[in-house]
mmCIF file of C-alpha atoms in Angstrom:
data_model
loop_
_atom_site.group_PDB
_atom_site.id
_atom_site.type_symbol
_atom_site.label_atom_id
_atom_site.label_comp_id
_atom_site.label_asym_id
_atom_site.label_seq_id
_atom_site.Cartn_x
_atom_site.Cartn_y
_atom_site.Cartn_z
ATOM 1 C CA MET L 223 105.684 96.470 94.786
ATOM 2 C CA SER L 224 108.987 97.993 95.864
ATOM 3 C CA LYS L 225 111.187 95.672 93.761
ATOM 4 C CA PRO L 226 110.929 95.631 89.968
ATOM 5 C CA LEU L 227 109.368 92.561 88.353
ATOM 6 C CA LYS L 228 112.648 91.361 86.863
ATOM 7 C CA LEU L 229 114.313 91.345 90.285
ATOM 8 C CA ARG L 230 111.402 89.541 91.925
ATOM 9 C CA LEU L 231 111.479 86.843 89.249
ATOM 10 C CA SER L 232 115.247 86.488 89.664
ATOM 11 C CA GLU L 233 114.660 85.493 93.305
ATOM 12 C CA TYR L 234 112.678 82.473 92.117
ATOM 13 C CA ALA L 235 115.367 81.678 89.566
ATOM 14 C CA GLY L 236 117.716 81.589 92.549
ATOM 15 C CA VAL L 237 115.439 79.040 94.233
ATOM 16 C CA ALA L 238 115.701 76.846 91.127
ATOM 17 C CA VAL L 239 119.493 77.074 91.281
ATOM 18 C CA GLU L 240 119.547 76.203 94.996
ATOM 19 C CA MET L 241 117.237 73.234 94.447
ATOM 20 C CA GLY L 242 119.207 71.962 91.476
ATOM 21 C CA VAL L 243 116.236 72.057 89.072
ATOM 22 C CA ASP L 244 115.843 73.691 85.697
ATOM 23 C CA ALA L 245 112.922 75.927 86.684
ATOM 24 C CA VAL L 246 110.295 76.881 89.247
ATOM 25 C CA ALA L 247 106.573 77.109 88.408
ATOM 26 C CA LEU L 248 104.116 79.425 90.152
ATOM 27 C CA VAL L 249 100.327 79.287 89.948
ATOM 28 C CA PRO L 250 97.829 81.910 91.191
ATOM 29 C CA GLY L 251 98.156 82.260 94.933
ATOM 30 C CA PRO L 252 100.347 84.157 97.408
ATOM 31 C CA ASN L 253 103.710 83.323 95.807
ATOM 32 C CA PHE L 254 102.388 84.207 92.348
ATOM 33 C CA THR L 255 101.054 87.526 93.645
ATOM 34 C CA ARG L 256 104.351 88.300 95.388
ATOM 35 C CA ALA L 257 106.317 87.563 92.208
ATOM 36 C CA ILE L 258 104.015 89.199 89.670
ATOM 37 C CA GLY L 259 102.739 92.107 91.745
ATOM 38 C CA ARG L 260 99.122 91.470 90.787
ATOM 39 C CA SER L 261 96.506 89.005 91.975
ATOM 40 C CA PHE L 262 94.837 86.568 89.579
ATOM 41 C CA MET L 263 92.055 84.063 90.251
ATOM 42 C CA SER L 264 92.601 80.348 90.628
ATOM 43 C CA HIS L 265 89.813 78.542 88.768
ATOM 44 C CA GLU L 266 89.232 75.831 86.178
ATOM 45 C CA ARG L 267 91.546 77.563 83.704
ATOM 46 C CA PRO L 268 95.249 76.723 84.184
ATOM 47 C CA PHE L 269 97.488 79.775 84.548
ATOM 48 C CA LEU L 270 101.171 79.569 85.409
ATOM 49 C CA VAL L 271 104.511 81.299 85.202
ATOM 50 C CA VAL L 272 107.686 79.257 84.775
ATOM 51 C CA ILE L 273 110.947 80.842 85.904
ATOM 52 C CA PRO L 274 114.095 79.032 84.684
ATOM 53 C CA ALA L 275 117.305 78.920 86.677
ATOM 54 C CA ASP L 276 118.897 80.581 83.673
ATOM 55 C CA GLY L 277 117.028 82.526 81.037
ATOM 56 C CA PRO L 278 113.790 84.500 80.719
ATOM 57 C CA ALA L 279 110.539 83.395 82.317
ATOM 58 C CA ALA L 280 107.537 82.266 80.284
ATOM 59 C CA ALA L 281 103.831 82.181 81.058
ATOM 60 C CA LEU L 282 100.756 80.179 80.151
ATOM 61 C CA VAL L 283 97.779 82.557 80.296
ATOM 62 C CA PRO L 284 94.060 82.036 79.599
ATOM 63 C CA ASN L 285 93.163 84.218 76.650
ATOM 64 C CA LEU L 286 90.478 86.078 78.591
ATOM 65 C CA GLU L 287 93.178 87.236 81.061
ATOM 66 C CA LEU L 288 95.514 88.696 78.423
ATOM 67 C CA ALA L 289 94.378 92.292 78.876
ATOM 68 C CA SER L 290 94.990 92.086 82.630
ATOM 69 C CA TRP L 291 98.288 90.273 82.055
ATOM 70 C CA ASP L 292 99.499 93.116 79.824
ATOM 71 C CA LEU L 293 99.357 95.395 82.890
ATOM 72 C CA VAL L 294 101.972 93.282 84.674
ATOM 73 C CA GLY L 295 104.849 94.342 82.408
ATOM 74 C CA PHE L 296 105.988 90.760 81.810
ATOM 75 C CA ASP L 297 108.487 90.611 78.947
ATOM 76 C CA GLY L 298 108.862 86.836 78.577
ATOM 77 C CA ALA L 299 107.105 84.546 76.102
ATOM 78 C CA VAL L 300 103.351 84.181 76.672
ATOM 79 C CA PHE L 301 101.337 81.153 75.506
ATOM 80 C CA ASP L 302 97.616 81.798 75.628
ATOM 81 C CA TRP L 303 94.714 79.466 75.061
ATOM 82 C CA ARG L 304 90.942 79.742 74.616
ATOM 83 C CA ASP L 305 88.201 77.754 76.305
ATOM 84 C CA GLN L 306 86.948 76.529 72.926
ATOM 85 C CA ASP L 307 90.330 75.007 72.034
ATOM 86 C CA GLY L 308 91.519 73.686 75.395
ATOM 87 C CA TYR L 309 94.930 74.143 76.967
ATOM 88 C CA ALA L 310 96.865 71.013 75.910
ATOM 89 C CA ALA L 311 98.577 72.688 72.944
ATOM 90 C CA ALA L 312 99.562 75.703 75.053
ATOM 91 C CA PHE L 313 101.286 73.430 77.598
ATOM 92 C CA ALA L 314 103.152 71.657 74.797
ATOM 93 C CA ASP L 315 104.245 74.969 73.285
ATOM 94 C CA LEU L 316 105.314 76.346 76.691
ATOM 95 C CA LEU L 317 107.489 73.351 77.547
ATOM 96 C CA GLY L 318 108.845 73.107 74.013
ATOM 97 C CA HIS L 319 109.905 76.747 74.264
ATOM 98 C CA LEU L 320 111.561 76.325 77.659
ATOM 99 C CA GLY L 321 113.419 73.093 76.962
ATOM 100 C CA ILE L 322 113.545 72.050 80.625
ATOM 101 C CA SER L 323 113.750 68.571 82.116
ATOM 102 C CA SER L 324 112.983 69.288 85.805
ATOM 103 C CA LEU L 325 110.543 71.610 87.534
ATOM 104 C CA ALA L 326 109.842 72.538 91.178
ATOM 105 C CA VAL L 327 106.201 73.304 91.990
ATOM 106 C CA GLU L 328 104.108 74.525 94.928
ATOM 107 C CA GLY L 329 102.764 71.286 96.357
ATOM 108 C CA GLN L 330 100.201 73.010 98.580
ATOM 109 C CA VAL L 331 98.855 75.256 95.826
ATOM 110 C CA MET L 332 99.238 73.619 92.404
ATOM 111 C CA ARG L 333 96.196 71.548 91.546
ATOM 112 C CA VAL L 334 96.431 67.976 90.302
ATOM 113 C CA PHE L 335 95.016 68.747 86.843
ATOM 114 C CA VAL L 336 97.798 71.281 86.184
ATOM 115 C CA HIS L 337 100.391 68.673 87.197
ATOM 116 C CA HIS L 338 98.746 66.210 84.818
ATOM 117 C CA ALA L 339 98.707 68.755 81.977
ATOM 118 C CA LEU L 340 102.455 69.309 82.404
ATOM 119 C CA LYS L 341 103.143 65.569 82.342
ATOM 120 C CA ALA L 342 100.847 65.033 79.355
ATOM 121 C CA ALA L 343 102.771 67.671 77.423
ATOM 122 C CA GLN L 344 106.165 66.272 78.426
ATOM 123 C CA PRO L 345 106.017 62.781 79.978
ATOM 124 C CA ASP L 346 109.713 62.746 80.899
ATOM 125 C CA LEU L 347 109.464 66.029 82.848
ATOM 126 C CA THR L 348 110.564 65.541 86.456
ATOM 127 C CA ILE L 349 108.263 67.453 88.810
ATOM 128 C CA ILE L 350 109.356 67.845 92.422
ATOM 129 C CA GLU L 351 107.854 69.386 95.550
ATOM 130 C CA GLY L 352 109.236 72.880 96.156
ATOM 131 C CA GLU L 353 106.643 74.428 98.453
ATOM 132 C CA ARG L 354 108.990 74.997 101.370
ATOM 133 C CA GLU L 355 111.775 76.557 99.303
ATOM 134 C CA ILE L 356 109.463 78.681 97.141
ATOM 135 C CA SER L 357 107.382 79.965 100.054
ATOM 136 C CA ALA L 358 110.490 80.680 102.146
ATOM 137 C CA LEU L 359 110.979 83.861 100.106
ATOM 138 C CA ARG L 360 107.836 85.220 101.799
ATOM 139 C CA MET L 361 108.942 84.466 105.349
ATOM 140 C CA ILE L 362 111.091 87.555 105.907
ATOM 141 C CA LYS L 363 108.776 90.541 105.608
ATOM 142 C CA THR L 364 109.828 93.850 104.076
ATOM 143 C CA ASP L 365 108.938 97.210 105.607
ATOM 144 C CA GLU L 366 106.209 97.471 102.973
ATOM 145 C CA ASP L 367 104.840 94.059 103.970
ATOM 146 C CA ILE L 368 104.823 94.976 107.649
ATOM 147 C CA ALA L 369 103.019 98.234 106.947
ATOM 148 C CA ALA L 370 100.288 96.330 105.086
ATOM 149 C CA LEU L 371 100.023 93.797 107.909
ATOM 150 C CA GLN L 372 99.757 96.579 110.457
ATOM 151 C CA SER L 373 97.001 98.231 108.453
ATOM 152 C CA ALA L 374 95.032 94.963 108.315
ATOM 153 C CA ILE L 375 95.504 94.485 112.058
ATOM 154 C CA ASP L 376 94.462 98.040 112.915
ATOM 155 C CA ILE L 377 91.291 97.675 110.843
ATOM 156 C CA SER L 378 90.539 94.380 112.570
ATOM 157 C CA GLU L 379 90.983 95.746 116.063
ATOM 158 C CA ARG L 380 88.722 98.721 115.418
ATOM 159 C CA ALA L 381 86.069 96.373 114.047
ATOM 160 C CA LEU L 382 86.398 94.080 117.068
ATOM 161 C CA GLN L 383 85.893 96.915 119.533
ATOM 162 C CA ARG L 384 82.802 98.115 117.693
ATOM 163 C CA THR L 385 81.428 94.571 117.615
ATOM 164 C CA LEU L 386 81.984 93.975 121.329
ATOM 165 C CA ASP L 387 80.318 97.297 122.102
ATOM 166 C CA SER L 388 77.215 96.145 120.230
ATOM 167 C CA ILE L 389 76.691 92.720 121.863
ATOM 168 C CA THR L 390 73.552 92.064 123.868
ATOM 169 C CA LEU L 391 72.445 88.878 125.593
ATOM 170 C CA GLY L 392 70.094 86.883 123.399
ATOM 171 C CA GLN L 393 71.873 87.636 120.138
ATOM 172 C CA THR L 394 72.839 84.575 118.167
ATOM 173 C CA GLU L 395 76.412 83.756 117.253
ATOM 174 C CA LYS L 396 75.436 84.318 113.622
ATOM 175 C CA GLN L 397 74.134 87.823 114.363
ATOM 176 C CA ILE L 398 77.390 88.722 116.117
ATOM 177 C CA GLU L 399 79.352 87.311 113.183
ATOM 178 C CA GLN L 400 77.337 89.409 110.720
ATOM 179 C CA THR L 401 78.001 92.537 112.779
ATOM 180 C CA LEU L 402 81.725 91.772 112.844
ATOM 181 C CA ILE L 403 81.878 91.306 109.073
ATOM 182 C CA LYS L 404 80.039 94.580 108.503
ATOM 183 C CA MET L 405 82.379 96.406 110.863
ATOM 184 C CA LEU L 406 85.456 95.009 109.101
ATOM 185 C CA PHE L 407 84.340 96.433 105.776
ATOM 186 C CA ASP L 408 83.161 99.667 107.381
ATOM 187 C CA GLU L 409 86.660 100.112 108.808
ATOM 188 C CA GLY L 410 88.321 99.661 105.413
ATOM 189 C CA ALA L 411 89.008 95.958 104.843
ATOM 190 C CA ASP L 412 89.557 94.906 101.226
ATOM 191 C CA ASP L 413 88.309 91.438 102.114
ATOM 192 C CA LEU L 414 88.173 88.966 104.977
ATOM 193 C CA SER L 415 91.317 87.043 105.921
ATOM 194 C CA PHE L 416 89.019 84.021 106.350
ATOM 195 C CA HIS L 417 85.451 83.474 107.441
ATOM 196 C CA PRO L 418 85.367 84.554 111.089
ATOM 197 C CA ILE L 419 84.987 82.154 113.986
ATOM 198 C CA VAL L 420 82.374 83.433 116.444
ATOM 199 C CA ALA L 421 81.659 80.830 119.099
ATOM 200 C CA ALA L 422 80.069 81.086 122.530
ATOM 201 C CA GLY L 423 79.522 78.675 125.410
ATOM 202 C CA ASP L 424 80.232 75.075 124.419
ATOM 203 C CA GLY L 425 80.921 76.233 120.855
ATOM 204 C CA SER L 426 84.051 78.037 122.040
ATOM 205 C CA ALA L 427 85.540 74.632 122.906
ATOM 206 C CA GLN L 428 85.775 73.825 119.183
ATOM 207 C CA PRO L 429 88.927 75.573 117.894
ATOM 208 C CA HIS L 430 87.431 75.981 114.398
ATOM 209 C CA ALA L 431 83.742 76.325 115.252
ATOM 210 C CA HIS L 432 81.091 77.756 112.924
ATOM 211 C CA ALA L 433 78.714 80.451 114.137
ATOM 212 C CA ARG L 434 75.301 78.985 114.933
ATOM 213 C CA HIS L 435 71.961 80.440 113.892
ATOM 214 C CA ASP L 436 70.252 78.783 116.842
ATOM 215 C CA TYR L 437 72.554 79.571 119.751
ATOM 216 C CA ALA L 438 71.701 82.762 121.661
ATOM 217 C CA VAL L 439 74.518 84.004 123.875
ATOM 218 C CA LYS L 440 73.781 84.047 127.588
ATOM 219 C CA ALA L 441 75.245 85.413 130.802
ATOM 220 C CA GLY L 442 78.425 83.646 131.812
ATOM 221 C CA ASP L 443 79.315 82.472 128.300
ATOM 222 C CA ALA L 444 82.861 82.565 127.015
ATOM 223 C CA LEU L 445 82.750 84.226 123.591
ATOM 224 C CA LEU L 446 85.684 83.391 121.299
ATOM 225 C CA ILE L 447 86.192 85.537 118.198
ATOM 226 C CA ASP L 448 88.933 84.585 115.691
ATOM 227 C CA PHE L 449 89.004 86.795 112.607
ATOM 228 C CA GLY L 450 90.933 89.265 110.493
ATOM 229 C CA ALA L 451 90.852 91.795 107.684
ATOM 230 C CA ARG L 452 92.751 91.568 104.420
ATOM 231 C CA LYS L 453 94.352 94.835 103.317
ATOM 232 C CA ASP L 454 96.741 95.503 100.439
ATOM 233 C CA GLY L 455 97.309 91.776 99.975
ATOM 234 C CA PHE L 456 98.135 90.979 103.611
ATOM 235 C CA VAL L 457 96.022 89.490 106.371
ATOM 236 C CA ALA L 458 95.423 89.885 110.083
ATOM 237 C CA ASP L 459 94.670 86.890 112.300
ATOM 238 C CA ILE L 460 93.517 87.818 115.795
ATOM 239 C CA THR L 461 91.661 85.949 118.527
ATOM 240 C CA ARG L 462 90.219 87.324 121.716
ATOM 241 C CA THR L 463 88.050 85.483 124.224
ATOM 242 C CA VAL L 464 85.746 87.541 126.415
ATOM 243 C CA PHE L 465 83.109 86.617 128.967
ATOM 244 C CA LEU L 466 79.557 87.909 128.900
ATOM 245 C CA ASP L 467 78.086 89.529 132.016
ATOM 246 C CA HIS L 468 80.256 87.579 134.474
ATOM 247 C CA VAL L 469 83.043 85.002 134.634
ATOM 248 C CA THR L 470 83.281 81.906 136.832
ATOM 249 C CA ASP L 471 86.332 81.003 138.882
ATOM 250 C CA GLU L 472 87.051 78.234 136.377
ATOM 251 C CA GLY L 473 86.832 80.663 133.468
ATOM 252 C CA ARG L 474 89.151 83.076 135.198
ATOM 253 C CA ALA L 475 91.710 80.342 135.955
ATOM 254 C CA VAL L 476 91.678 78.982 132.408
ATOM 255 C CA TYR L 477 91.987 82.449 130.939
ATOM 256 C CA ASP L 478 94.943 83.325 133.163
ATOM 257 C CA THR L 479 96.692 80.081 132.201
ATOM 258 C CA VAL L 480 96.333 80.827 128.479
ATOM 259 C CA LEU L 481 97.511 84.400 128.995
ATOM 260 C CA GLN L 482 100.615 83.211 130.848
ATOM 261 C CA ALA L 483 101.360 80.783 127.982
ATOM 262 C CA ASN L 484 101.014 83.640 125.491
ATOM 263 C CA LEU L 485 103.437 85.767 127.517
ATOM 264 C CA ALA L 486 105.888 82.878 127.890
ATOM 265 C CA ALA L 487 106.075 82.502 124.115
ATOM 266 C CA LEU L 488 106.810 86.197 123.763
ATOM 267 C CA ALA L 489 109.507 86.032 126.432
ATOM 268 C CA VAL L 490 111.674 83.709 124.312
ATOM 269 C CA THR L 491 110.990 85.400 120.967
ATOM 270 C CA ARG L 492 113.979 86.934 119.218
ATOM 271 C CA ALA L 493 115.919 86.420 115.968
ATOM 272 C CA GLY L 494 117.498 82.960 115.883
ATOM 273 C CA VAL L 495 115.032 81.285 118.227
ATOM 274 C CA THR L 496 113.490 78.120 116.790
ATOM 275 C CA ALA L 497 109.813 77.516 116.184
ATOM 276 C CA HIS L 498 110.175 74.588 118.616
ATOM 277 C CA ASP L 499 111.438 76.893 121.365
ATOM 278 C CA ILE L 500 108.466 79.244 121.081
ATOM 279 C CA ASP L 501 105.909 76.448 121.110
ATOM 280 C CA ASP L 502 107.700 74.683 123.931
ATOM 281 C CA ALA L 503 107.706 77.800 126.122
ATOM 282 C CA ALA L 504 103.958 78.245 125.737
ATOM 283 C CA THR L 505 103.075 74.571 125.957
ATOM 284 C CA GLN L 506 105.079 74.025 129.137
ATOM 285 C CA VAL L 507 102.857 76.579 130.875
ATOM 286 C CA LEU L 508 99.725 74.790 129.692
ATOM 287 C CA GLU L 509 101.090 71.378 130.633
ATOM 288 C CA ALA L 510 102.009 72.513 134.142
ATOM 289 C CA SER L 511 98.466 73.770 134.804
ATOM 290 C CA ASP L 512 95.395 71.966 136.069
ATOM 291 C CA PHE L 513 94.041 72.067 132.531
ATOM 292 C CA ALA L 514 96.695 70.099 130.624
ATOM 293 C CA ASP L 515 94.057 67.718 129.239
ATOM 294 C CA ARG L 516 92.516 70.667 127.358
ATOM 295 C CA ILE L 517 95.512 71.232 125.042
ATOM 296 C CA ARG L 518 94.429 70.644 121.433
ATOM 297 C CA THR L 519 96.555 72.837 119.159
ATOM 298 C CA LYS L 520 100.067 74.054 118.469
ATOM 299 C CA THR L 521 101.049 77.605 119.440
ATOM 300 C CA GLY L 522 100.869 79.256 116.030
ATOM 301 C CA HIS L 523 101.958 79.709 112.444
ATOM 302 C CA GLY L 524 103.449 82.229 110.070
ATOM 303 C CA LEU L 525 101.341 85.093 108.777
ATOM 304 C CA GLY L 526 101.551 87.297 105.710
ATOM 305 C CA ARG L 527 99.815 86.972 102.360
ATOM 306 C CA ASP L 528 98.322 83.722 103.643
ATOM 307 C CA VAL L 529 96.635 83.201 106.990
ATOM 308 C CA HIS L 530 98.645 80.008 107.519
ATOM 309 C CA GLU L 531 102.161 79.962 106.100
ATOM 310 C CA ALA L 532 105.672 79.070 107.210
ATOM 311 C CA PRO L 533 106.954 78.893 109.864
ATOM 312 C CA TYR L 534 104.720 76.554 111.872
ATOM 313 C CA ILE L 535 105.163 77.133 115.603
ATOM 314 C CA VAL L 536 105.174 73.588 116.898
ATOM 315 C CA ARG L 537 107.462 71.309 118.888
ATOM 316 C CA GLY L 538 109.841 69.456 116.603
ATOM 317 C CA ASN L 539 110.223 72.320 114.133
ATOM 318 C CA ASP L 540 113.838 73.301 114.729
ATOM 319 C CA MET L 541 113.858 75.996 112.028
ATOM 320 C CA PRO L 542 115.670 79.113 113.347
ATOM 321 C CA LEU L 543 113.472 82.134 112.792
ATOM 322 C CA PRO L 544 115.134 85.207 111.273
ATOM 323 C CA ALA L 545 114.325 88.826 112.005
ATOM 324 C CA GLY L 546 111.414 89.893 109.830
ATOM 325 C CA THR L 547 109.373 86.755 110.471
ATOM 326 C CA VAL L 548 105.774 87.327 111.544
ATOM 327 C CA TYR L 549 103.990 84.579 113.458
ATOM 328 C CA THR L 550 100.770 84.098 115.406
ATOM 329 C CA ASN L 551 101.079 83.470 119.139
ATOM 330 C CA GLU L 552 97.801 81.707 119.923
ATOM 331 C CA PRO L 553 97.881 79.189 122.781
ATOM 332 C CA GLY L 554 94.507 77.872 123.860
ATOM 333 C CA LEU L 555 92.690 75.466 126.158
ATOM 334 C CA TYR L 556 89.469 73.745 125.141
ATOM 335 C CA GLU L 557 87.147 71.384 127.031
ATOM 336 C CA ILE L 558 84.540 69.847 124.733
ATOM 337 C CA GLY L 559 81.050 70.404 126.077
ATOM 338 C CA ASN L 560 82.211 73.190 128.380
ATOM 339 C CA PHE L 561 84.144 76.157 126.925
ATOM 340 C CA GLY L 562 87.431 77.193 125.363
ATOM 341 C CA VAL L 563 89.845 80.121 125.584
ATOM 342 C CA ARG L 564 92.317 81.294 122.934
ATOM 343 C CA ILE L 565 94.385 84.486 122.917
ATOM 344 C CA GLU L 566 96.097 85.284 119.624
ATOM 345 C CA ASP L 567 98.577 88.012 118.777
ATOM 346 C CA ASP L 568 100.462 88.738 115.549
ATOM 347 C CA VAL L 569 104.156 89.071 116.380
ATOM 348 C CA LEU L 570 107.107 90.452 114.385
ATOM 349 C CA ILE L 571 110.491 88.947 115.273
ATOM 350 C CA THR L 572 113.288 91.522 115.521
ATOM 351 C CA GLU L 573 117.049 91.195 115.973
ATOM 352 C CA ASP L 574 116.850 91.829 119.708
ATOM 353 C CA GLY L 575 113.352 90.584 120.526
ATOM 354 C CA TYR L 576 109.918 91.155 119.074
ATOM 355 C CA ARG L 577 107.251 93.701 118.300
ATOM 356 C CA THR L 578 103.631 92.785 118.902
ATOM 357 C CA LEU L 579 101.629 94.132 115.973
ATOM 358 C CA THR L 580 98.328 93.512 117.771
ATOM 359 C CA HIS L 581 97.448 96.018 120.468
ATOM 360 C CA PHE L 582 93.975 94.951 121.530
ATOM 361 C CA PRO L 583 93.949 94.392 125.328
ATOM 362 C CA LYS L 584 94.650 90.870 126.562
ATOM 363 C CA ASP L 585 93.615 91.289 130.175
ATOM 364 C CA LEU L 586 90.496 89.329 131.107
ATOM 365 C CA MET L 587 87.508 91.206 129.717
ATOM 366 C CA VAL L 588 83.950 90.815 130.979
ATOM 367 C CA ILE L 589 81.398 92.471 128.692
ATOM 368 C CA SER L 590 78.448 94.174 130.308
ATOM 369 C CA CYS L 591 75.514 93.395 128.059
#
């Protein structure tokens, strides 16, 4: 991490001040990793760091994690607990030490049992939703963040090319998926961004399809692949749709429509544009086509340590997007029972425009196989 731990924690103290609460709590997940500089598992054992608006942070740490926690360089109070004893006393000691009356938490990450443990330890503690404000610190990417994103994307694109080169008619979606996963790790991925979507024919019409063991790809199929590598804590999220052996006139027309929507979103992208404006530019192209009844999704979402994070690129979201924001530009058209097309790029917003971090070709691709 480029910033020292104390400075990173002070940013969350600033969130507490802005929200008018006594402290912010982080649990294992992307915000925790950003703040602490080290990843920890989220499991049945509660683990949290509480950062007051004023004063040193404190942590509640499972005893079995203490050796790993020592590597963080955290100099606040630490309250550990063992499985055999339970964690209730540690929560009481943590809150007694902090002396706070209000706490902002990550509503999309903190689990209900941790919320309940906090309230059991201090029934009068006011707990409020702070997901948007806490996660907003991750929205503007540093040069270090962008370099990690670019590495994940480069790995992903090399793996995709190798996978496409290997496809033969008669392979199942599941076999193609397994090849893709192998190629991602061969190219240097630390992990998967998410389990890949590999969907052909009518399966490609389901935006979040699962690869089938019993569907063998055939000539004329649309093949949609949505996937990404995780590298150095950051994730890629890329989709390309190709056609196998040949493409019909309908397939060509749908593909061109989606591509034009993708380009329209890019054309309006620059610092200060709203998420609404980007989605609206892409969606207008889709709506004006002969395939408007195939619109099923918004245009995209933020990307970084999480695959889906702020900002969400959808009509009605009037959040201005600052330089340093990375979002996915992924318009699509899907007809259930027929086929679907999605084209997804990872895009960095700059002061005077944008930089597309994905470089894999977007022109219509027909795979000879």
